[in-house]
Amino acid sequence: MAMEDILVQIGKRLCKRRKEMGLTQEAMAERLGMSTTFYGEIERGRKRLSIEKILLVYEQTGMDPDYLLTGEGLRNQVAMEIFKNCPEEKRPVLEQILSNLTELCR
């Protein structure tokens, strides 16, 4: 896949997450410490995110960097969401269930 195509896909994933969060481009740009114009160029696949900004995207949106960059890793994001919503005292049980499921899938 050409670099231009990769950047477009990254931009689409970032745009999708921004909309899920109910944010405008202006609000997302502010969260990421960049101009609205630059952020818009990232969403259109014309500009690149630095490593620092990729980490900031993770901090501000919870988007897994693997998913942002490759489109894969969404399962980790789903698992993180499940753990986040699970009461602390029930997490060991959830971990065991996930471990058992992993073994079943091998």
Short mmCIF file of N, CA, C and O in Angstrom, two decimals:
data_model
loop_
_atom_site.label_atom_id
_atom_site.label_comp_id
_atom_site.label_asym_id
_atom_site.label_seq_id
_atom_site.Cartn_x
_atom_site.Cartn_y
_atom_site.Cartn_z
N MET A 1 0.84 -1.17 0.00
CA MET A 1 0.00 0.00 0.00
C MET A 1 0.89 1.24 0.00
O MET A 1 1.86 1.32 0.74
N ALA A 2 0.54 2.20 -0.81
CA ALA A 2 1.31 3.43 -0.93
C ALA A 2 1.13 4.30 0.32
O ALA A 2 0.10 4.24 0.98
N MET A 3 2.14 5.09 0.63
CA MET A 3 2.11 5.94 1.81
C MET A 3 0.90 6.88 1.79
O MET A 3 0.27 7.10 2.82
N GLU A 4 0.55 7.39 0.62
CA GLU A 4 -0.61 8.28 0.53
C GLU A 4 -1.88 7.57 0.97
O GLU A 4 -2.71 8.15 1.68
N ASP A 5 -2.03 6.30 0.58
CA ASP A 5 -3.21 5.52 0.97
C ASP A 5 -3.22 5.26 2.47
O ASP A 5 -4.28 5.30 3.10
N ILE A 6 -2.06 5.00 3.03
CA ILE A 6 -1.95 4.77 4.47
C ILE A 6 -2.37 6.02 5.23
O ILE A 6 -3.14 5.95 6.20
N LEU A 7 -1.89 7.18 4.79
CA LEU A 7 -2.24 8.43 5.46
C LEU A 7 -3.73 8.73 5.37
O LEU A 7 -4.34 9.22 6.33
N VAL A 8 -4.34 8.41 4.24
CA VAL A 8 -5.79 8.60 4.07
C VAL A 8 -6.55 7.71 5.05
O VAL A 8 -7.50 8.14 5.70
N GLN A 9 -6.12 6.45 5.19
CA GLN A 9 -6.79 5.53 6.10
C GLN A 9 -6.64 5.98 7.56
O GLN A 9 -7.58 5.90 8.34
N ILE A 10 -5.46 6.47 7.92
CA ILE A 10 -5.25 7.00 9.26
C ILE A 10 -6.19 8.17 9.50
O ILE A 10 -6.84 8.27 10.55
N GLY A 11 -6.28 9.05 8.53
CA GLY A 11 -7.18 10.20 8.64
C GLY A 11 -8.64 9.80 8.80
O GLY A 11 -9.37 10.38 9.60
N LYS A 12 -9.06 8.77 8.08
CA LYS A 12 -10.44 8.29 8.19
C LYS A 12 -10.71 7.72 9.58
O LYS A 12 -11.78 7.96 10.16
N ARG A 13 -9.75 6.96 10.11
CA ARG A 13 -9.94 6.40 11.46
C ARG A 13 -9.98 7.51 12.51
O ARG A 13 -10.79 7.47 13.44
N LEU A 14 -9.14 8.51 12.35
CA LEU A 14 -9.13 9.62 13.29
C LEU A 14 -10.44 10.42 13.19
O LEU A 14 -11.03 10.78 14.22
N CYS A 15 -10.91 10.64 11.99
CA CYS A 15 -12.18 11.36 11.78
C CYS A 15 -13.34 10.59 12.42
O CYS A 15 -14.19 11.18 13.09
N LYS A 16 -13.36 9.29 12.22
CA LYS A 16 -14.42 8.46 12.78
C LYS A 16 -14.43 8.57 14.31
O LYS A 16 -15.49 8.74 14.92
N ARG A 17 -13.26 8.49 14.92
CA ARG A 17 -13.17 8.58 16.38
C ARG A 17 -13.60 9.95 16.87
O ARG A 17 -14.31 10.08 17.88
N ARG A 18 -13.20 10.99 16.16
CA ARG A 18 -13.58 12.36 16.53
C ARG A 18 -15.09 12.50 16.53
O ARG A 18 -15.69 13.03 17.47
N LYS A 19 -15.74 11.96 15.50
CA LYS A 19 -17.19 12.04 15.40
C LYS A 19 -17.87 11.21 16.49
O LYS A 19 -18.90 11.63 17.04
N GLU A 20 -17.29 10.05 16.81
CA GLU A 20 -17.83 9.23 17.90
C GLU A 20 -17.81 10.00 19.22
O GLU A 20 -18.70 9.83 20.06
N MET A 21 -16.80 10.83 19.38
CA MET A 21 -16.65 11.62 20.60
C MET A 21 -17.49 12.89 20.56
O MET A 21 -17.55 13.63 21.55
N GLY A 22 -18.12 13.17 19.42
CA GLY A 22 -18.95 14.36 19.28
C GLY A 22 -18.16 15.65 19.21
O GLY A 22 -18.64 16.70 19.63
N LEU A 23 -16.94 15.57 18.67
CA LEU A 23 -16.07 16.74 18.61
C LEU A 23 -16.02 17.31 17.19
O LEU A 23 -16.11 16.57 16.21
N THR A 24 -15.83 18.61 17.12
CA THR A 24 -15.57 19.27 15.83
C THR A 24 -14.07 19.13 15.54
O THR A 24 -13.28 18.78 16.42
N GLN A 25 -13.70 19.46 14.31
CA GLN A 25 -12.27 19.47 13.98
C GLN A 25 -11.55 20.49 14.84
O GLN A 25 -10.43 20.24 15.28
N GLU A 26 -12.19 21.60 15.10
CA GLU A 26 -11.57 22.64 15.92
C GLU A 26 -11.29 22.13 17.33
O GLU A 26 -10.20 22.34 17.88
N ALA A 27 -12.27 21.43 17.92
CA ALA A 27 -12.10 20.92 19.28
C ALA A 27 -11.01 19.84 19.33
O ALA A 27 -10.21 19.82 20.27
N MET A 28 -10.99 18.97 18.32
CA MET A 28 -9.97 17.93 18.30
C MET A 28 -8.59 18.54 18.11
O MET A 28 -7.63 18.15 18.78
N ALA A 29 -8.48 19.51 17.22
CA ALA A 29 -7.20 20.18 16.99
C ALA A 29 -6.69 20.82 18.29
O ALA A 29 -5.51 20.71 18.62
N GLU A 30 -7.60 21.43 19.02
CA GLU A 30 -7.21 22.06 20.29
C GLU A 30 -6.71 21.01 21.28
O GLU A 30 -5.68 21.21 21.93
N ARG A 31 -7.40 19.88 21.37
CA ARG A 31 -6.97 18.80 22.26
C ARG A 31 -5.58 18.30 21.90
O ARG A 31 -4.83 17.86 22.76
N LEU A 32 -5.27 18.32 20.61
CA LEU A 32 -3.99 17.79 20.14
C LEU A 32 -2.92 18.86 20.01
O LEU A 32 -1.80 18.58 19.59
N GLY A 33 -3.25 20.09 20.34
CA GLY A 33 -2.27 21.17 20.33
C GLY A 33 -1.77 21.53 18.94
O GLY A 33 -0.57 21.74 18.73
N MET A 34 -2.70 21.60 17.98
CA MET A 34 -2.33 21.96 16.61
C MET A 34 -3.41 22.85 16.01
O MET A 34 -4.50 22.97 16.57
N SER A 35 -3.09 23.45 14.91
CA SER A 35 -4.07 24.31 14.25
C SER A 35 -5.17 23.46 13.62
O SER A 35 -4.96 22.30 13.27
N THR A 36 -6.34 24.07 13.46
CA THR A 36 -7.46 23.39 12.82
C THR A 36 -7.11 23.03 11.38
O THR A 36 -7.46 21.94 10.90
N THR A 37 -6.40 23.90 10.70
CA THR A 37 -6.00 23.64 9.32
C THR A 37 -5.11 22.42 9.23
O THR A 37 -5.33 21.53 8.39
N PHE A 38 -4.12 22.34 10.10
CA PHE A 38 -3.21 21.19 10.09
C PHE A 38 -3.97 19.91 10.42
O PHE A 38 -3.79 18.88 9.78
N TYR A 39 -4.84 19.98 11.42
CA TYR A 39 -5.62 18.80 11.79
C TYR A 39 -6.49 18.34 10.60
O TYR A 39 -6.56 17.14 10.31
N GLY A 40 -7.13 19.27 9.94
CA GLY A 40 -7.95 18.93 8.77
C GLY A 40 -7.12 18.23 7.70
O GLY A 40 -7.60 17.29 7.04
N GLU A 41 -5.90 18.68 7.51
CA GLU A 41 -5.00 18.05 6.53
C GLU A 41 -4.66 16.61 6.95
O GLU A 41 -4.52 15.74 6.10
N ILE A 42 -4.55 16.37 8.23
CA ILE A 42 -4.30 15.00 8.72
C ILE A 42 -5.50 14.12 8.40
O ILE A 42 -5.34 13.01 7.89
N GLU A 43 -6.70 14.62 8.69
CA GLU A 43 -7.90 13.83 8.41
C GLU A 43 -8.04 13.53 6.91
O GLU A 43 -8.56 12.48 6.54
N ARG A 44 -7.57 14.43 6.07
CA ARG A 44 -7.64 14.20 4.61
C ARG A 44 -6.47 13.39 4.08
O ARG A 44 -6.41 13.09 2.89
N GLY A 45 -5.52 13.04 4.95
CA GLY A 45 -4.40 12.22 4.54
C GLY A 45 -3.29 12.99 3.84
O GLY A 45 -2.46 12.40 3.16
N ARG A 46 -3.25 14.28 4.05
CA ARG A 46 -2.23 15.11 3.39
C ARG A 46 -1.05 15.45 4.30
O ARG A 46 -0.02 15.91 3.84
N LYS A 47 -1.24 15.24 5.61
CA LYS A 47 -0.18 15.50 6.59
C LYS A 47 -0.05 14.29 7.48
O LYS A 47 -0.96 13.49 7.62
N ARG A 48 1.12 14.18 8.14
CA ARG A 48 1.41 13.05 9.02
C ARG A 48 1.39 13.48 10.48
O ARG A 48 1.73 14.60 10.81
N LEU A 49 1.04 12.52 11.33
CA LEU A 49 1.15 12.73 12.77
C LEU A 49 2.55 12.34 13.22
O LEU A 49 3.08 11.31 12.79
N SER A 50 3.14 13.13 14.09
CA SER A 50 4.41 12.76 14.70
C SER A 50 4.16 11.67 15.74
O SER A 50 3.01 11.44 16.16
N ILE A 51 5.20 11.03 16.19
CA ILE A 51 5.06 10.01 17.24
C ILE A 51 4.46 10.64 18.50
O ILE A 51 3.58 10.06 19.13
N GLU A 52 4.91 11.83 18.82
CA GLU A 52 4.37 12.52 19.99
C GLU A 52 2.87 12.75 19.85
O GLU A 52 2.11 12.57 20.81
N LYS A 53 2.43 13.13 18.67
CA LYS A 53 1.00 13.39 18.44
C LYS A 53 0.20 12.09 18.44
O LYS A 53 -0.94 12.06 18.88
N ILE A 54 0.79 10.99 17.95
CA ILE A 54 0.11 9.69 18.00
C ILE A 54 -0.15 9.32 19.46
O ILE A 54 -1.25 8.86 19.81
N LEU A 55 0.84 9.53 20.31
CA LEU A 55 0.67 9.25 21.74
C LEU A 55 -0.36 10.18 22.37
O LEU A 55 -1.15 9.77 23.22
N LEU A 56 -0.38 11.42 21.92
CA LEU A 56 -1.37 12.38 22.42
C LEU A 56 -2.78 11.98 21.96
O LEU A 56 -3.74 12.12 22.72
N VAL A 57 -2.90 11.48 20.74
CA VAL A 57 -4.20 10.97 20.26
C VAL A 57 -4.68 9.87 21.20
O VAL A 57 -5.84 9.83 21.61
N TYR A 58 -3.77 8.96 21.57
CA TYR A 58 -4.12 7.89 22.49
C TYR A 58 -4.58 8.46 23.83
O TYR A 58 -5.62 8.05 24.37
N GLU A 59 -3.85 9.41 24.37
CA GLU A 59 -4.20 9.99 25.66
C GLU A 59 -5.53 10.73 25.61
O GLU A 59 -6.32 10.66 26.55
N GLN A 60 -5.79 11.43 24.52
CA GLN A 60 -6.99 12.25 24.43
C GLN A 60 -8.24 11.51 23.96
O GLN A 60 -9.35 11.93 24.25
N THR A 61 -8.05 10.41 23.23
CA THR A 61 -9.20 9.71 22.65
C THR A 61 -9.32 8.26 23.08
O THR A 61 -10.36 7.65 22.86
N GLY A 62 -8.24 7.70 23.63
CA GLY A 62 -8.24 6.29 23.97
C GLY A 62 -8.05 5.38 22.77
O GLY A 62 -8.14 4.17 22.88
N MET A 63 -7.75 5.96 21.60
CA MET A 63 -7.58 5.17 20.39
C MET A 63 -6.23 4.47 20.42
O MET A 63 -5.18 5.10 20.54
N ASP A 64 -6.28 3.15 20.32
CA ASP A 64 -5.08 2.33 20.30
C ASP A 64 -4.18 2.75 19.14
O ASP A 64 -4.65 2.81 17.99
N PRO A 65 -2.90 3.06 19.39
CA PRO A 65 -2.01 3.45 18.30
C PRO A 65 -1.92 2.40 17.19
O PRO A 65 -1.82 2.76 16.01
N ASP A 66 -1.99 1.11 17.54
CA ASP A 66 -1.99 0.07 16.50
C ASP A 66 -3.18 0.24 15.57
O ASP A 66 -3.06 0.14 14.36
N TYR A 67 -4.34 0.48 16.17
CA TYR A 67 -5.55 0.66 15.37
C TYR A 67 -5.44 1.92 14.52
O TYR A 67 -5.77 1.91 13.33
N LEU A 68 -4.97 3.01 15.10
CA LEU A 68 -4.82 4.26 14.36
C LEU A 68 -3.93 4.07 13.14
O LEU A 68 -4.27 4.48 12.04
N LEU A 69 -2.80 3.40 13.33
CA LEU A 69 -1.82 3.26 12.25
C LEU A 69 -2.13 2.16 11.25
O LEU A 69 -1.82 2.29 10.07
N THR A 70 -2.73 1.06 11.71
CA THR A 70 -2.89 -0.10 10.82
C THR A 70 -4.34 -0.50 10.57
O THR A 70 -4.61 -1.28 9.67
N GLY A 71 -5.24 -0.02 11.40
CA GLY A 71 -6.63 -0.46 11.29
C GLY A 71 -6.87 -1.76 12.02
O GLY A 71 -7.98 -2.27 12.06
N GLU A 72 -5.82 -2.31 12.61
CA GLU A 72 -5.93 -3.54 13.39
C GLU A 72 -5.73 -3.19 14.86
O GLU A 72 -5.28 -2.11 15.18
N GLY A 73 -6.08 -4.12 15.71
CA GLY A 73 -5.92 -3.86 17.14
C GLY A 73 -7.18 -3.36 17.78
O GLY A 73 -7.19 -3.04 18.95
N LEU A 74 -8.28 -3.32 17.04
CA LEU A 74 -9.54 -2.87 17.60
C LEU A 74 -9.99 -3.79 18.72
O LEU A 74 -10.60 -3.36 19.68
N ARG A 75 -9.65 -5.06 18.64
CA ARG A 75 -10.01 -5.99 19.70
C ARG A 75 -9.42 -5.55 21.03
O ARG A 75 -10.05 -5.66 22.07
N ASN A 76 -8.18 -5.05 21.01
CA ASN A 76 -7.58 -4.55 22.25
C ASN A 76 -8.37 -3.38 22.79
O ASN A 76 -8.55 -3.25 23.99
N GLN A 77 -8.84 -2.53 21.90
CA GLN A 77 -9.61 -1.37 22.31
C GLN A 77 -10.92 -1.82 22.95
O GLN A 77 -11.33 -1.29 23.98
N VAL A 78 -11.57 -2.83 22.37
CA VAL A 78 -12.81 -3.36 22.93
C VAL A 78 -12.55 -3.98 24.30
O VAL A 78 -13.29 -3.74 25.25
N ALA A 79 -11.47 -4.77 24.40
CA ALA A 79 -11.13 -5.38 25.68
C ALA A 79 -10.86 -4.32 26.75
O ALA A 79 -11.29 -4.46 27.90
N MET A 80 -10.16 -3.26 26.37
CA MET A 80 -9.87 -2.18 27.32
C MET A 80 -11.17 -1.54 27.80
O MET A 80 -11.31 -1.22 28.98
N GLU A 81 -12.11 -1.36 26.90
CA GLU A 81 -13.40 -0.76 27.25
C GLU A 81 -14.15 -1.67 28.23
O GLU A 81 -14.75 -1.21 29.19
N ILE A 82 -14.11 -2.98 27.98
CA ILE A 82 -14.77 -3.93 28.86
C ILE A 82 -14.15 -3.85 30.25
O ILE A 82 -14.86 -3.78 31.26
N PHE A 83 -12.82 -3.84 30.32
CA PHE A 83 -12.15 -3.77 31.62
C PHE A 83 -12.45 -2.46 32.33
O PHE A 83 -12.64 -2.44 33.54
N LYS A 84 -12.50 -1.38 31.58
CA LYS A 84 -12.76 -0.08 32.18
C LYS A 84 -14.13 -0.05 32.86
O LYS A 84 -14.29 0.55 33.91
N ASN A 85 -15.11 -0.75 32.27
CA ASN A 85 -16.46 -0.75 32.80
C ASN A 85 -16.72 -1.85 33.82
O ASN A 85 -17.80 -1.92 34.38
N CYS A 86 -15.74 -2.71 34.03
CA CYS A 86 -15.89 -3.84 34.95
C CYS A 86 -15.49 -3.40 36.38
O CYS A 86 -14.42 -2.83 36.57
N PRO A 87 -16.34 -3.70 37.37
CA PRO A 87 -15.97 -3.37 38.75
C PRO A 87 -14.66 -4.06 39.14
O PRO A 87 -14.40 -5.19 38.73
N GLU A 88 -13.85 -3.39 39.91
CA GLU A 88 -12.53 -3.87 40.31
C GLU A 88 -12.57 -5.28 40.90
O GLU A 88 -11.74 -6.12 40.58
N GLU A 89 -13.55 -5.54 41.73
CA GLU A 89 -13.62 -6.85 42.39
C GLU A 89 -13.96 -8.00 41.44
O GLU A 89 -13.72 -9.16 41.74
N LYS A 90 -14.50 -7.67 40.26
CA LYS A 90 -14.86 -8.71 39.29
C LYS A 90 -13.80 -8.90 38.19
O LYS A 90 -13.91 -9.80 37.37
N ARG A 91 -12.79 -8.08 38.18
CA ARG A 91 -11.76 -8.16 37.14
C ARG A 91 -11.01 -9.48 37.10
O ARG A 91 -10.75 -9.99 36.01
N PRO A 92 -10.65 -10.09 38.24
CA PRO A 92 -9.97 -11.40 38.16
C PRO A 92 -10.83 -12.46 37.44
O PRO A 92 -10.30 -13.26 36.68
N VAL A 93 -12.13 -12.41 37.67
CA VAL A 93 -13.02 -13.36 37.00
C VAL A 93 -13.04 -13.08 35.50
O VAL A 93 -12.96 -14.01 34.68
N LEU A 94 -13.12 -11.81 35.14
CA LEU A 94 -13.11 -11.44 33.72
C LEU A 94 -11.80 -11.86 33.06
O LEU A 94 -11.79 -12.38 31.94
N GLU A 95 -10.68 -11.65 33.74
CA GLU A 95 -9.38 -12.07 33.21
C GLU A 95 -9.35 -13.58 32.96
O GLU A 95 -8.84 -14.03 31.93
N GLN A 96 -9.91 -14.35 33.89
CA GLN A 96 -9.94 -15.80 33.72
C GLN A 96 -10.82 -16.20 32.54
O GLN A 96 -10.44 -17.08 31.75
N ILE A 97 -11.94 -15.55 32.39
CA ILE A 97 -12.83 -15.84 31.26
C ILE A 97 -12.11 -15.56 29.94
O ILE A 97 -12.13 -16.37 29.01
N LEU A 98 -11.45 -14.42 29.85
CA LEU A 98 -10.73 -14.07 28.63
C LEU A 98 -9.58 -15.03 28.36
O LEU A 98 -9.31 -15.39 27.22
N SER A 99 -8.91 -15.45 29.41
CA SER A 99 -7.83 -16.42 29.27
C SER A 99 -8.38 -17.74 28.73
O SER A 99 -7.80 -18.35 27.83
N ASN A 100 -9.51 -18.19 29.28
CA ASN A 100 -10.13 -19.43 28.80
C ASN A 100 -10.56 -19.32 27.35
O ASN A 100 -10.38 -20.26 26.56
N LEU A 101 -11.12 -18.18 26.98
CA LEU A 101 -11.53 -17.97 25.58
C LEU A 101 -10.33 -18.00 24.64
O LEU A 101 -10.39 -18.56 23.55
N THR A 102 -9.23 -17.40 25.09
CA THR A 102 -8.02 -17.41 24.28
C THR A 102 -7.54 -18.84 24.04
O THR A 102 -7.17 -19.21 22.92
N GLU A 103 -7.57 -19.65 25.07
CA GLU A 103 -7.16 -21.06 24.94
C GLU A 103 -8.09 -21.83 24.00
O GLU A 103 -7.64 -22.65 23.22
N LEU A 104 -9.38 -21.55 24.07
CA LEU A 104 -10.34 -22.22 23.20
C LEU A 104 -10.11 -21.89 21.72
O LEU A 104 -10.37 -22.71 20.84
N CYS A 105 -9.60 -20.69 21.47
CA CYS A 105 -9.40 -20.25 20.10
C CYS A 105 -8.09 -20.74 19.49
O CYS A 105 -7.84 -20.56 18.31
N ARG A 106 -7.24 -21.38 20.28
CA ARG A 106 -5.95 -21.85 19.76
C ARG A 106 -6.08 -23.16 19.08
O ARG A 106 -6.87 -23.97 19.20
#
